[in-house]
Coordinates of C-alpha atoms in Angstrom, one line a residue:
M61 CA 23.9 -11.7 -25.9
Q62 CA 23.2 -8.2 -26.0
G63 CA 23.7 -5.0 -28.4
S64 CA 21.8 -2.6 -29.6
G65 CA 21.5 -4.3 -33.0
D66 CA 24.7 -3.4 -35.2
E67 CA 25.7 -6.9 -35.0
A68 CA 22.5 -7.9 -37.3
T69 CA 23.2 -10.5 -39.6
A70 CA 22.3 -9.7 -43.1
S71 CA 18.8 -12.3 -43.3
F72 CA 17.2 -10.0 -41.2
S73 CA 16.9 -6.3 -40.2
E74 CA 18.6 -4.7 -37.4
N75 CA 16.2 -2.1 -37.1
I76 CA 12.9 -3.9 -36.0
C77 CA 12.2 -6.3 -33.6
R78 CA 11.2 -10.0 -35.2
L79 CA 8.3 -10.4 -32.4
C80 CA 6.7 -6.9 -32.9
G81 CA 7.8 -5.8 -35.8
E82 CA 8.8 -2.5 -34.1
E83 CA 12.1 -0.3 -33.9
K84 CA 13.4 1.7 -31.5
L85 CA 11.1 1.9 -28.7
F86 CA 11.1 5.0 -25.6
Y87 CA 9.9 5.5 -22.5
E88 CA 8.8 7.9 -22.1
V89 CA 7.4 8.3 -18.9
V90 CA 10.0 10.0 -16.2
P91 CA 9.7 9.7 -12.2
C92 CA 9.8 13.2 -10.0
S93 CA 12.1 12.3 -7.3
Y94 CA 9.7 15.0 -4.6
C95 CA 6.2 13.9 -5.6
G96 CA 6.7 10.8 -7.6
A97 CA 4.4 12.2 -10.0
N98 CA 5.2 10.9 -13.7
I99 CA 6.0 13.6 -16.0
K100 CA 4.5 12.2 -19.6
K101 CA 4.4 13.0 -23.1
S102 CA 6.9 16.1 -24.1
G103 CA 7.0 17.4 -20.3
V104 CA 9.6 19.7 -19.4
Y105 CA 11.6 18.2 -16.0
Y106 CA 15.2 19.7 -14.4
S107 CA 18.0 16.6 -14.1
L108 CA 21.7 16.4 -12.5
S109 CA 23.4 14.7 -15.4
D110 CA 24.0 10.6 -13.9
A111 CA 27.3 11.6 -12.6
E112 CA 25.9 13.3 -9.8
G113 CA 23.3 11.0 -9.0
G114 CA 19.9 10.8 -10.7
L115 CA 18.0 13.3 -8.8
T116 CA 14.4 14.2 -11.3
L117 CA 11.9 17.5 -10.7
C118 CA 8.9 18.1 -12.6
K119 CA 8.7 21.8 -13.2
Q120 CA 6.2 22.8 -10.4
C121 CA 9.1 21.1 -7.6
Y122 CA 11.6 23.3 -9.3
N123 CA 10.2 26.6 -8.7
H124 CA 9.0 25.2 -5.6
C125 CA 12.3 24.8 -4.6
G126 CA 15.1 26.9 -2.6
K127 CA 18.1 27.8 -4.1
K128 CA 19.4 24.6 -2.5
I129 CA 17.9 21.1 -3.9
Y130 CA 17.8 18.4 -1.1
C131 CA 18.2 14.8 -2.1
G132 CA 18.7 12.6 1.3
E133 CA 21.8 13.6 3.0
K134 CA 22.9 14.9 -0.1
S135 CA 22.4 18.9 -1.7
Y136 CA 23.1 19.9 -4.7
S137 CA 23.4 23.7 -6.3
K138 CA 19.7 24.4 -8.0
E139 CA 22.1 26.2 -11.4
K140 CA 23.8 22.6 -12.0
L141 CA 19.8 21.2 -12.4
R142 CA 19.1 20.9 -16.4
R143 CA 16.1 21.9 -18.0
M144 CA 15.0 18.7 -20.5
S145 CA 12.3 16.8 -21.9
T146 CA 10.6 13.9 -22.1
K147 CA 10.5 14.0 -26.1
R148 CA 12.6 10.8 -26.8
G149 CA 13.4 9.0 -23.0
T150 CA 15.6 5.2 -22.8
E151 CA 15.0 3.1 -25.1
E152 CA 14.3 -0.1 -24.5
D153 CA 16.6 -2.9 -24.7
W154 CA 18.0 -5.1 -27.0
V155 CA 18.4 -9.1 -27.6
Q156 CA 19.5 -11.6 -30.1
C157 CA 19.8 -15.1 -30.6
D158 CA 22.5 -17.3 -31.2
K159 CA 20.7 -19.5 -33.2
C160 CA 19.0 -17.5 -35.2
Q161 CA 21.0 -14.3 -34.8
G162 CA 18.1 -11.8 -35.2
W163 CA 17.4 -9.2 -32.2
Q164 CA 13.7 -8.7 -30.3
H165 CA 13.2 -6.2 -27.9
Q166 CA 13.9 -7.9 -24.2
I167 CA 10.6 -7.1 -23.3
C168 CA 9.0 -8.6 -26.5
T169 CA 11.2 -11.5 -25.8
L170 CA 10.2 -12.1 -22.2
Y171 CA 13.9 -11.6 -21.4
N172 CA 15.7 -11.7 -17.8
Q173 CA 18.7 -9.0 -18.2
V174 CA 19.6 -10.2 -14.2
A175 CA 19.6 -14.3 -15.2
D176 CA 21.7 -13.3 -18.4
N177 CA 25.2 -14.0 -16.0
G178 CA 26.6 -11.4 -16.9
G179 CA 25.9 -11.8 -20.7
N180 CA 27.6 -15.5 -20.7
A181 CA 24.2 -17.3 -20.9
K182 CA 23.2 -18.3 -24.4
Y183 CA 19.9 -16.9 -25.8
T184 CA 16.9 -18.6 -27.3
C185 CA 14.4 -17.0 -29.1
P186 CA 10.6 -18.2 -28.7
L187 CA 10.6 -18.4 -32.5
C188 CA 13.0 -21.0 -32.7
C189 CA 11.8 -22.7 -29.6
L190 CA 9.1 -22.9 -30.9
K191 CA 10.5 -24.9 -34.1
E192 CA 12.3 -26.8 -32.0
I193 CA 9.6 -28.0 -29.7
K194 CA 7.3 -28.3 -33.8
S195 CA 10.1 -30.7 -35.2
G196 CA 11.0 -32.6 -31.8
N197 CA 14.4 -31.0 -30.6
R198 CA 12.3 -29.4 -27.3
L199 CA 10.1 -30.1 -25.3
S200 CA 7.4 -27.9 -24.4
S201 CA 8.2 -27.8 -20.9
E202 CA 11.5 -27.0 -21.4
V203 CA 10.0 -23.6 -22.1
R204 CA 9.3 -22.2 -18.7
V205 CA 8.5 -18.4 -17.0
Q206 CA 8.8 -17.8 -13.9
S207 CA 5.6 -18.6 -11.4
A208 CA 2.8 -16.6 -9.2
C209 CA 2.1 -20.5 -7.9
N210 CA 5.6 -21.6 -6.9
L211 CA 5.8 -18.4 -3.8
P212 CA 5.3 -20.0 -0.6
R213 CA 2.5 -20.2 0.5
T214 CA 0.6 -18.9 4.3
A215 CA -2.3 -19.3 5.9
L216 CA -3.1 -15.9 4.9
S217 CA -2.6 -16.5 1.5
D218 CA -4.0 -20.0 1.6
H219 CA -8.1 -18.0 3.1
I220 CA -8.1 -15.4 0.8
E221 CA -7.6 -17.5 -2.5
Q222 CA -10.1 -19.9 -1.1
R223 CA -12.5 -17.3 -0.7
L224 CA -11.5 -15.5 -3.5
Q225 CA -12.6 -19.0 -5.8
T226 CA -15.3 -20.7 -3.8
S227 CA -17.8 -16.7 -3.8
L228 CA -16.1 -16.5 -7.6
R229 CA -17.7 -19.1 -8.2
E230 CA -20.8 -19.0 -6.8
D231 CA -20.7 -15.6 -8.9
R232 CA -20.6 -16.8 -11.8
E233 CA -24.1 -19.4 -11.4
L234 CA -25.7 -16.3 -11.0
R235 CA -24.6 -14.9 -13.5
A236 CA -25.5 -17.9 -16.4
K237 CA -28.9 -18.5 -14.0
G238 CA -29.5 -14.3 -15.2
S239 CA -28.5 -14.5 -18.6
G240 CA -29.9 -18.0 -19.1
K241 CA -26.9 -19.6 -20.0
G242 CA -25.7 -22.9 -19.3
F243 CA -22.2 -22.5 -16.3
L244 CA -19.3 -23.3 -18.4
E245 CA -21.4 -20.5 -21.4
V246 CA -20.3 -18.0 -18.6
P247 CA -16.5 -16.2 -18.7
S248 CA -15.5 -16.7 -15.6
A249 CA -11.4 -15.8 -13.9
E250 CA -9.7 -18.2 -14.0
D251 CA -5.6 -18.6 -13.6
L252 CA -5.6 -16.2 -9.4
T253 CA -2.7 -16.5 -7.4
V254 CA -3.0 -14.9 -4.1
R255 CA 0.2 -14.4 -1.8
V256 CA 1.5 -12.9 1.0
V257 CA 4.5 -11.4 -0.4
H258 CA 6.1 -10.0 2.6
T259 CA 5.9 -10.3 6.0
G260 CA 8.3 -8.1 8.5
K261 CA 7.7 -7.2 12.1
R262 CA 8.5 -2.9 12.1
K263 CA 8.2 -0.5 15.1
L264 CA 6.6 3.0 14.9
K265 CA 8.2 5.9 17.1
V266 CA 6.3 8.5 18.4
K267 CA 8.1 11.8 17.9
D268 CA 9.2 13.8 20.8
E269 CA 7.5 16.1 20.5
F270 CA 3.9 13.9 20.8
L271 CA 5.8 12.9 23.7
D272 CA 5.3 15.4 25.1
L273 CA 1.6 16.4 25.1
F274 CA 1.2 12.5 25.8
K275 CA 3.7 12.6 29.1
P276 CA 1.0 13.0 31.5
N277 CA -0.8 9.5 30.6
D278 CA 2.5 7.4 30.3
Y279 CA 1.4 6.9 26.0
P280 CA 4.4 4.3 24.5
S281 CA 6.9 5.7 23.1
Q282 CA 7.3 2.9 20.3
F283 CA 4.3 0.3 18.8
P284 CA 5.5 -2.7 17.2
Y285 CA 3.6 -4.1 14.1
T286 CA 3.2 -6.5 11.3
S287 CA 4.0 -4.9 7.8
K288 CA 2.7 -7.0 5.0
M289 CA 1.8 -7.2 1.1
I290 CA -0.3 -9.3 -0.8
L291 CA -0.6 -9.1 -4.7
L292 CA -3.1 -10.9 -6.3
F293 CA -1.3 -12.4 -10.5
Q294 CA -3.3 -13.5 -13.1
K295 CA -2.1 -15.7 -15.9
I296 CA -2.8 -13.4 -19.2
G297 CA -1.2 -15.2 -22.1
G298 CA 0.7 -18.2 -20.3
V299 CA 2.2 -15.4 -18.3
D300 CA 1.4 -14.1 -14.7
V301 CA 0.7 -10.4 -14.5
V302 CA 0.5 -8.6 -11.0
L303 CA -2.7 -6.8 -10.9
F304 CA -4.1 -5.5 -7.3
G305 CA -2.1 -5.3 -4.2
F306 CA -2.1 -3.9 -0.4
Y307 CA 0.0 -3.2 2.4
A308 CA -1.5 -3.8 5.5
E309 CA -0.1 -3.5 8.9
E310 CA -1.1 -5.4 11.9
Y311 CA -1.0 -3.3 15.5
G312 CA -1.1 -7.1 17.4
S313 CA -2.5 -8.0 20.9
D314 CA 1.5 -7.5 22.2
C315 CA 1.0 -3.6 21.3
G316 CA 0.3 -0.6 24.0
D317 CA -2.7 1.0 23.9
P318 CA -4.0 2.6 21.5
N319 CA -2.7 0.5 18.7
S320 CA -4.3 -2.8 20.2
R321 CA -5.1 -5.3 17.9
C322 CA -6.1 -3.1 15.3
I323 CA -4.7 -3.3 11.8
Y324 CA -4.2 0.5 9.2
I325 CA -4.8 -1.3 5.2
S326 CA -1.8 1.4 3.7
Y327 CA -1.5 1.5 0.6
L328 CA -4.4 0.2 -1.9
D329 CA -3.4 -0.7 -6.0
S330 CA -4.0 -2.2 -9.1
I331 CA -3.3 -3.1 -13.3
K332 CA -6.8 -2.8 -15.4
Y333 CA -5.6 -6.8 -17.2
F334 CA -8.4 -8.3 -15.0
R335 CA -9.6 -11.3 -17.2
P336 CA -12.1 -11.6 -18.5
S337 CA -14.0 -7.8 -18.6
V338 CA -17.5 -8.4 -17.6
S339 CA -19.9 -7.3 -15.4
S340 CA -20.2 -9.8 -11.7
A341 CA -24.1 -10.8 -10.9
T342 CA -24.5 -7.0 -8.6
G343 CA -23.1 -5.2 -11.1
D344 CA -20.0 -4.2 -10.6
A345 CA -16.9 -5.1 -13.1
L346 CA -15.8 -8.3 -11.6
R347 CA -12.3 -7.0 -11.5
T348 CA -14.0 -4.9 -8.3
F349 CA -16.0 -8.1 -7.3
A350 CA -12.2 -9.9 -6.8
Y351 CA -10.5 -7.3 -5.4
H352 CA -13.9 -6.6 -2.1
E353 CA -13.9 -10.4 -2.1
I354 CA -9.0 -10.4 -1.2
L355 CA -10.0 -7.8 1.2
I356 CA -12.9 -8.8 2.8
G357 CA -11.1 -12.0 2.9
Y358 CA -8.0 -10.4 4.8
L359 CA -10.3 -8.5 7.9
E360 CA -12.2 -12.0 8.0
Y361 CA -9.1 -13.4 8.7
C362 CA -7.7 -11.1 11.0
K363 CA -10.6 -11.3 12.6
K364 CA -10.9 -14.5 14.0
R365 CA -7.1 -14.1 14.9
G366 CA -8.7 -11.4 17.3
F367 CA -8.2 -7.8 15.7
V368 CA -10.9 -5.9 16.2
S369 CA -11.1 -3.0 14.1
C370 CA -9.6 -2.1 10.6
H371 CA -8.4 2.4 9.8
L372 CA -8.0 2.8 6.3
W373 CA -8.1 6.9 4.3
S374 CA -9.6 6.7 1.3
C375 CA -7.9 9.5 -1.0
P376 CA -6.5 8.4 -4.5
P377 CA -3.9 9.2 -5.7
Q378 CA -3.4 12.5 -7.6
K379 CA -3.0 12.7 -11.2
G380 CA 0.1 10.9 -12.9
Q381 CA 1.2 9.7 -9.1
D382 CA 1.4 6.1 -8.0
Y383 CA 1.1 4.4 -5.0
L384 CA 2.7 0.8 -5.6
F385 CA 2.9 -0.3 -9.6
Y386 CA 5.0 2.6 -12.3
N387 CA 3.7 3.5 -14.2
H388 CA -0.3 3.1 -15.0
P389 CA -2.2 2.4 -18.5
E390 CA -3.0 5.4 -20.1
D391 CA -6.8 4.6 -20.5
Q392 CA -7.2 3.5 -17.1
R393 CA -9.4 6.0 -15.0
T394 CA -8.8 7.3 -11.1
L395 CA -10.9 7.9 -9.1
T396 CA -12.6 10.7 -7.8
A397 CA -12.2 11.3 -3.9
P398 CA -16.3 10.3 -3.8
K399 CA -15.6 7.3 -6.6
L400 CA -13.3 6.1 -4.2
R401 CA -15.1 5.8 -1.0
N402 CA -17.9 4.5 -2.4
W403 CA -15.6 1.8 -3.8
Y404 CA -14.1 1.0 -0.4
Q405 CA -18.1 1.6 1.2
T406 CA -19.5 -1.2 -1.1
M407 CA -17.1 -3.5 0.1
I408 CA -18.0 -2.7 3.7
Q409 CA -21.6 -3.1 3.1
K410 CA -20.7 -6.7 1.3
A411 CA -18.5 -7.6 5.1
I412 CA -21.6 -6.7 7.1
K413 CA -23.7 -8.8 5.3
E414 CA -21.4 -11.3 6.0
K415 CA -21.4 -10.7 9.7
V416 CA -16.9 -9.9 8.8
V417 CA -17.4 -6.3 10.0
V418 CA -19.8 -5.6 12.6
C419 CA -20.4 -1.9 11.8
S420 CA -18.4 1.2 9.7
S421 CA -17.7 4.6 11.5
N422 CA -15.2 7.2 11.0
V423 CA -12.2 8.8 12.8
Y424 CA -13.7 11.9 14.1
D425 CA -16.9 10.0 15.2
C426 CA -14.6 7.4 17.6
H427 CA -12.4 10.1 18.6
F428 CA -13.7 13.5 18.8
R429 CA -16.6 13.2 20.2
A430 CA -17.9 12.2 23.4
S431 CA -20.8 9.9 22.6
C432 CA -23.7 9.6 24.7
G433 CA -23.0 8.5 27.9
S434 CA -19.1 7.5 27.8
R435 CA -17.1 8.2 31.5
Y436 CA -13.9 9.3 29.1
P437 CA -13.3 12.7 27.9
V438 CA -11.7 12.9 24.1
S439 CA -7.8 12.6 24.5
A440 CA -5.1 12.2 21.9
T441 CA -3.9 9.5 24.0
R442 CA -7.3 7.4 22.4
L443 CA -6.5 8.1 19.1
P444 CA -4.4 5.4 16.7
F445 CA -1.0 5.9 15.5
F446 CA 0.1 4.4 12.6
E447 CA 2.9 4.3 9.9
G448 CA 1.9 6.8 7.4
D449 CA -1.7 8.0 8.9
S450 CA -2.9 10.5 7.4
W451 CA -4.0 12.8 10.2
F452 CA 0.1 12.7 11.6
N453 CA 0.4 15.0 8.2
F454 CA -0.2 18.2 9.7
A455 CA -0.7 17.4 13.4
G456 CA 3.1 18.7 13.9
N457 CA 1.2 22.2 12.5
V458 CA -1.8 21.6 14.4
L459 CA 0.5 21.3 17.9
K460 CA 2.5 24.1 17.7
E461 CA -0.2 26.4 16.8
V462 CA -1.5 24.8 20.7
N463 CA 2.3 24.9 21.9
E464 CA 1.9 29.0 20.2
G465 CA -2.1 29.7 21.5
S466 CA -4.2 31.0 24.0
K467 CA -6.9 29.6 25.6
S468 CA -9.1 32.5 24.3
D469 CA -8.8 31.4 21.0
Y470 CA -10.8 28.1 21.8
Q471 CA -14.5 28.1 23.5
R472 CA -16.6 25.9 24.1
K473 CA -19.5 25.1 21.2
R474 CA -22.2 23.1 20.1
V475 CA -20.7 20.5 17.1
K476 CA -23.7 19.9 14.6
T477 CA -23.2 16.7 12.7
G478 CA -25.4 15.6 10.2
K479 CA -29.0 16.2 11.7
H480 CA -27.4 15.7 15.2
K481 CA -26.1 18.0 17.9
A482 CA -23.0 16.1 20.1
K483 CA -22.6 17.6 23.1
A484 CA -19.2 19.9 23.5
V485 CA -16.4 17.9 25.6
Q486 CA -17.6 17.9 29.6
C487 CA -13.8 19.2 31.4
T488 CA -12.6 20.8 34.3
D489 CA -11.3 23.4 33.8
S490 CA -8.3 21.5 34.4
L491 CA -8.5 20.1 30.8
Y492 CA -9.8 22.7 28.9
D493 CA -6.3 24.4 30.0
S494 CA -4.1 21.4 29.1
K495 CA -2.9 21.2 25.0
D496 CA -4.7 17.3 25.1
F497 CA -7.2 19.3 25.2
L498 CA -6.9 22.3 22.9
F499 CA -4.8 19.9 20.6
M500 CA -7.9 17.7 19.2
Q501 CA -10.8 20.6 19.3
K502 CA -7.8 22.8 16.8
L503 CA -7.2 18.2 15.3
G504 CA -10.2 18.2 15.5
R505 CA -12.4 20.7 13.1
I506 CA -10.0 20.2 10.4
L507 CA -9.9 15.9 10.3
Q508 CA -14.6 17.5 10.3
Q509 CA -14.7 18.8 7.1
G510 CA -13.6 15.3 5.5
K511 CA -14.0 13.2 7.8
K512 CA -15.8 10.3 5.7
D513 CA -12.4 9.9 4.1
F514 CA -11.1 8.2 7.5
I515 CA -12.6 4.9 7.9
V516 CA -13.2 2.7 10.4
M517 CA -14.4 -0.7 9.9
H518 CA -14.9 -2.1 13.6
L519 CA -14.8 -6.3 13.3
R520 CA -15.9 -6.2 16.9
H521 CA -18.3 -4.1 18.9
V522 CA -16.6 -1.7 21.5
C523 CA -17.9 -0.9 24.6
S524 CA -19.8 3.5 24.4
H525 CA -18.5 3.6 28.2
C526 CA -14.6 2.4 28.5
N527 CA -14.1 1.4 24.9
Q528 CA -12.4 -1.8 25.2
P529 CA -13.9 -4.3 23.0
I530 CA -16.6 -6.7 24.4
S531 CA -14.5 -9.5 24.6
S532 CA -16.6 -11.8 28.3
G533 CA -18.7 -13.4 25.3
Q534 CA -22.2 -11.4 25.6
G535 CA -23.1 -7.5 25.2
W536 CA -25.6 -5.6 25.6
F537 CA -27.4 -3.1 22.7
C538 CA -29.3 -0.3 23.2
D539 CA -32.8 -0.7 21.3
G540 CA -32.8 3.3 20.3
C541 CA -29.3 3.8 19.6
T542 CA -27.3 3.4 17.1
D543 CA -24.4 1.4 17.4
F544 CA -24.8 2.2 21.0
W545 CA -23.0 -1.0 23.1
L546 CA -21.8 -2.4 26.9
C547 CA -19.8 -4.4 28.2
E548 CA -20.9 -6.8 30.6
R549 CA -19.1 -4.9 33.5
C550 CA -20.3 -1.1 32.2
H551 CA -23.7 -2.5 31.9
D552 CA -23.4 -3.6 35.7
E553 CA -22.3 -0.2 37.0
E554 CA -24.3 2.3 35.5
N555 CA -27.8 -0.3 35.9
S556 CA -28.1 -2.0 39.1
V557 CA -31.8 -1.3 39.0
A558 CA -32.9 -0.8 35.8
D559 CA -31.7 -2.5 32.3
S560 CA -32.2 1.2 30.9
H561 CA -30.7 4.2 29.7
W562 CA -31.4 7.7 28.8
S563 CA -30.3 9.2 25.4
N564 CA -28.7 12.7 25.0
K565 CA -32.6 13.7 23.6
G566 CA -33.8 13.0 26.9
K567 CA -35.6 9.6 26.0
K568 CA -35.1 6.2 27.8
H569 CA -34.3 3.1 25.9
S570 CA -33.7 -0.4 27.1
F571 CA -31.5 -2.6 26.6
S572 CA -31.1 -6.4 25.2
K573 CA -28.6 -9.1 26.0
V574 CA -26.7 -10.5 22.6
A575 CA -24.0 -13.5 22.9
V576 CA -20.3 -12.7 20.8
D577 CA -17.4 -14.5 20.6
I578 CA -14.9 -14.3 22.9
L579 CA -12.1 -12.6 22.0
P580 CA -8.7 -14.4 21.3
S581 CA -5.8 -14.0 23.9
S582 CA -3.5 -13.6 21.2
T583 CA -3.4 -12.6 17.6
D584 CA -0.2 -14.7 16.2
D585 CA -0.5 -16.8 13.5
N586 CA 1.8 -19.9 12.4
D587 CA 3.4 -17.7 8.5
G588 CA 6.9 -16.6 9.8
P589 CA 8.4 -13.6 8.7
I590 CA 9.1 -12.9 4.7
E591 CA 11.4 -10.3 4.7
N592 CA 12.6 -8.9 0.7
L593 CA 14.6 -5.5 0.4
M594 CA 12.5 -4.3 -2.5
L595 CA 8.8 -4.5 -0.9
R596 CA 10.7 -3.5 3.2
N597 CA 7.7 -0.5 2.5
R598 CA 6.1 0.8 -0.6
H599 CA 8.6 4.3 -1.7
R600 CA 11.5 1.3 -2.3
F601 CA 9.6 -1.1 -3.8
L602 CA 8.6 2.0 -6.4
M603 CA 11.8 3.6 -6.5
F604 CA 13.0 0.0 -7.4
C605 CA 10.7 -1.1 -10.2
Q606 CA 11.0 3.3 -11.5
K607 CA 15.5 2.9 -11.7
K608 CA 14.8 -0.4 -13.7
H609 CA 11.8 0.5 -16.2
Y610 CA 9.6 -2.3 -14.7
Q611 CA 6.0 -0.2 -15.7
F612 CA 2.8 -1.7 -16.2
D613 CA 1.6 1.1 -19.3
T614 CA 0.8 -1.8 -21.6
L615 CA 0.5 -5.4 -21.6
R616 CA 3.5 -6.9 -23.2
R617 CA 5.5 -4.3 -20.5
A618 CA 3.4 -5.3 -17.2
K619 CA 4.4 -9.2 -18.2
H620 CA 8.1 -8.9 -18.6
S621 CA 7.7 -6.8 -14.8
S622 CA 5.8 -9.3 -13.2
M623 CA 8.2 -12.0 -14.1
M624 CA 11.2 -9.4 -13.4
V625 CA 9.3 -8.4 -9.5
L626 CA 8.4 -12.5 -9.5
H627 CA 12.2 -13.3 -9.9
F628 CA 13.5 -10.8 -6.8
L629 CA 10.4 -12.8 -5.4
S630 CA 11.7 -15.7 -5.6
R631 CA 15.2 -15.3 -5.1
P632 CA 15.3 -12.4 -2.6
D633 CA 19.5 -13.0 -1.6
S634 CA 20.1 -11.1 -5.3
L635 CA 19.5 -8.1 -3.4
S636 CA 21.8 -6.1 -1.2
E637 CA 21.0 -2.1 0.5
C638 CA 23.8 0.2 0.5
S639 CA 25.2 1.3 3.4
I640 CA 26.1 4.5 2.1
C641 CA 22.8 5.7 -0.1
A642 CA 20.0 2.2 1.1
N643 CA 19.6 1.9 -1.8
I644 CA 19.2 -1.5 -3.6
S645 CA 20.4 -3.2 -5.7
L646 CA 21.7 -6.6 -7.9
S647 CA 24.3 -7.3 -4.8
E648 CA 26.6 -9.0 -7.6
D649 CA 27.4 -5.6 -7.9
F650 CA 27.9 -4.2 -4.6
S651 CA 31.8 -3.8 -3.1
T652 CA 32.5 -6.2 0.0
W653 CA 36.4 -6.4 1.9
E654 CA 37.4 -8.9 4.4
T655 CA 38.1 -6.8 7.0
C656 CA 34.1 -5.3 7.2
P657 CA 32.2 -8.1 5.8
D658 CA 29.2 -5.5 6.8
L659 CA 29.8 -2.9 4.4
Q660 CA 28.4 -3.5 1.3
V661 CA 28.2 0.0 -0.9
C662 CA 27.0 0.5 -4.2
P663 CA 28.8 1.4 -7.7
Q664 CA 27.4 5.2 -7.4
C665 CA 28.7 5.8 -4.2
Q666 CA 32.1 3.9 -4.4
V667 CA 32.0 5.6 -8.1
Q668 CA 31.7 9.2 -6.4
R669 CA 33.6 8.0 -3.2
S670 CA 36.6 7.2 -5.7
S671 CA 35.9 10.1 -7.6
S672 CA 36.5 13.2 -4.5
R673 CA 40.0 10.8 -3.2
G674 CA 41.3 10.5 -6.6
H675 CA 41.8 6.7 -5.8
P676 CA 40.1 3.5 -5.2
V677 CA 37.7 3.4 -2.6
T678 CA 39.1 0.7 0.7
C679 CA 36.4 -0.3 3.1
A680 CA 38.2 2.5 5.2
D681 CA 37.4 5.2 2.7
F682 CA 33.8 4.6 4.1

């Protein structure tokens, strides 16, 4: 039974929640539909009326827009947007107990409005449940909250979870030994659950303008990959709270070069409610230690499956921007670019120490510099291409400049990088005139400025000549050059007489032979697909949480939001996608027709079509 408190009995105050003792509480945050930033604390924003859509713009985006505001396939006049303020946002919903007739905030009581059966379900508040348990009229086991451990397990989630538990136990032993206390006297992180909550097959299509650039080299028109989302939950006060998660794109052995056997960690986010809030034996926060272990465990599992590299872009969110979880705590610090990069590098160094990662580099050094002795010139055809990748954001403008530019704009130069000088790409005049070379030269100049942020982790050693992972069971590494390796074939071709080569500085270096693991023929795993409309990509998940006010700015809201996320994870069929606007909502709210069973229309699109036609809509109207 739900309401605003007007029907409360005289024995209880109709304006005060019986659990938190507070009166009306409001959601003060409004997200911008364009930049995704949160408009907080008496901020000004511009919005359409509810009947016209849920478009909301922050002041900055509003000022930069033209006379027309575009939202998907629709456009609105800028004059229709009203100036508003977040001084008084949407009020939190209430619920009334059917036993004591008392009122509580739905968030305080962890009330699942979706499972309320249209308001017909009987509701008993926590206070009444506690009384019934004490009197023996109710068993404590009957009071249940959605649990993360009930979500389906996979081989990947088991691997990460086992590694996390082992590492935390070893860290606890070190902390106990260092402090002179017993093992049980040292606080530990408990009730942690790792789950792969989304696994879906996707295809990344390459835009036509880039295919034209790569045309002479038979560049693939699309790259198949598997999208995965991994979440960490911790039980706090008897309720599972989501704390950490990331999306990853796995381009397996069935994907063509240059993406074959590559991983891209696209988005990563966390909420600072991890318990306990102590330091690990290494000095880092224990939550940082746990998050690093999850990432290393993921890389370790992928390496065993046959992946050879992992790419990520170290880019902190702007102030007020969310990547995965909607509305972070006000006191959660947003890392600066150098500190975030150091956060990743600390994880990488630990992975190198454990031999999960063999070495790390960056996109610029891997693909925009001609390495010593390489037989392959720099080319865009060897640049990995990922969904939402950073370089693609400005590559379109670079390609446009190349098409409009001239040869005189690009001169051969010696590029300075740190203490070393890399030779300019050795090429013929025909290559120098090509769009490929000019594109890479222009793009390289842009990426070089922040190259440390475009991180590449090598899970296997790569041959410096053919640029292929060494998979034959043995390889050769240079005793003088850093991370210079040769596969057996390239070593035999170059060193037919002696096991040595000449470096860029004219010094003769010798090789050493080492054994390497044989690369598995396929990267396939036994984990099946886990599809959920809510998690198809990070934008959907974030927008769904925004629409439903599933916020994480306070622990009480984080508990309720996590409970609702778990509800939809365990019941993926309860959500449907609108055939018109592609928004997702509860399946029971959609309209369907027997003549068109595949057509599903959300309530908003139904109202818009009905008002425009002056009669109730039918499938023919769509």
